[in-house]
Amino acid sequence: QVQLVESGGGSVQAGGSLRLSCAASGFTYRRYCMGWLRQTPGQEREKVALIDGDGNTGYVDSAKGRFTISRDSAKNILYLQMNGLKAEDTAIYYCAARSDRFCGGAFDYWGQGTQVTVSS
């Protein structure tokens, strides 16, 4: 079965960096659209960064220039490098996969989430 396991969250001072990882198994990883989404209490999940089956990437405006999504297809790992972190980046970050190479539409699989806390 499909499994997505995130790691790399934690607490950091504003301006710092974190790298999130998502180990994927149970599907043809490189053909799927994958993404990082985040959620804060009382808010809907927000798409932060996406990468499609062709390697095209997209970011929410607040992440552009600071975050980088990438994938290591040999290791089946998805990454999110986050630099210049701000207090408003504090959230639970989720890794997600969609059973399609294109990213338009809902995600089918989710990880358990990892907490990122940025103190100002």
XYZ file of C-alpha atoms in Angstrom:
120
model
C 0.000 0.000 0.000
C 1.023 3.608 -0.458
C 2.980 5.054 2.428
C 4.288 8.584 2.887
C 6.439 9.278 5.932
C 7.587 12.821 6.678
C 10.561 13.870 8.754
C 12.674 16.946 9.368
C 10.268 19.229 11.158
C 11.221 21.059 14.330
C 11.668 24.446 15.946
C 13.819 27.176 14.456
C 14.393 30.891 14.864
C 13.057 33.290 12.248
C 15.483 33.493 9.344
C 16.612 29.919 9.825
C 16.281 26.892 7.575
C 14.793 23.423 7.693
C 14.640 20.601 5.184
C 11.625 18.339 5.220
C 11.805 14.841 3.761
C 9.054 12.482 2.669
C 9.896 8.832 2.121
C 7.448 7.303 -0.358
C 6.669 3.661 -1.014
C 3.998 1.507 -2.615
C 3.591 3.361 -5.915
C 5.448 4.398 -9.040
C 6.849 7.447 -7.338
C 8.383 9.303 -10.212
C 5.150 9.377 -12.241
C 3.030 11.000 -9.570
C 2.321 14.594 -8.807
C 3.538 15.226 -5.261
C 3.332 18.170 -2.977
C 3.803 19.761 0.395
C 0.809 21.285 2.096
C 0.503 22.945 5.487
C -2.233 23.559 7.991
C -2.662 25.727 11.055
C -5.473 25.353 13.602
C -8.804 26.515 12.244
C -7.483 26.938 8.728
C -7.801 24.866 5.571
C -4.779 23.040 4.251
C -2.722 25.245 1.956
C -0.711 23.994 -0.993
C 2.834 25.205 -0.426
C 4.812 23.516 -3.205
C 4.034 21.023 -5.966
C 6.088 18.952 -8.364
C 4.484 17.056 -11.236
C 5.514 13.889 -13.018
C 7.600 15.901 -15.467
C 9.455 17.770 -12.727
C 7.627 21.053 -13.142
C 7.267 22.930 -9.867
C 4.873 25.472 -8.444
C 4.752 27.447 -5.203
C 2.336 29.492 -3.187
C 3.299 33.157 -3.469
C 4.491 33.357 0.141
C 6.998 30.543 -0.479
C 8.464 31.745 -3.762
C 12.151 32.514 -3.480
C 12.427 30.870 -0.063
C 11.282 27.261 -0.482
C 12.443 24.637 -2.968
C 10.695 21.354 -3.679
C 12.690 18.506 -5.177
C 12.542 14.758 -5.564
C 15.131 12.012 -5.578
C 13.532 9.372 -7.772
C 16.283 6.841 -7.081
C 15.582 6.992 -3.341
C 11.832 7.754 -3.589
C 12.210 10.800 -1.366
C 10.513 14.161 -1.717
C 12.170 17.200 -0.148
C 11.174 20.701 0.837
C 14.089 23.016 1.535
C 12.837 25.984 3.521
C 15.070 29.031 3.925
C 14.379 32.417 5.433
C 11.673 30.982 7.647
C 9.104 33.331 9.127
C 6.749 33.000 12.082
C 3.844 32.702 9.646
C 5.390 29.514 8.243
C 4.546 27.785 11.521
C 2.212 24.882 10.708
C 1.911 21.149 10.357
C 3.419 20.224 7.004
C 2.028 17.285 5.070
C 3.459 15.346 2.168
C 0.862 14.270 -0.385
C 0.696 12.302 -3.621
C -1.800 12.305 -6.444
C -2.374 9.269 -8.694
C -1.627 11.323 -11.817
C 1.424 12.966 -13.294
C -0.406 16.284 -13.400
C -1.181 18.322 -10.336
C -4.661 19.634 -11.064
C -7.034 18.051 -8.576
C -7.198 16.500 -5.144
C -4.448 14.434 -3.557
C -5.086 10.738 -2.975
C -2.493 9.909 -0.346
C -1.220 11.738 2.711
C 1.558 11.483 5.239
C 1.015 11.903 8.958
C 2.414 15.436 9.057
C 5.409 17.052 10.709
C 5.331 20.164 12.889
C 7.345 23.224 11.919
C 7.553 26.000 14.510
C 9.286 29.296 13.747
C 9.858 31.711 16.603
C 10.364 35.407 16.005
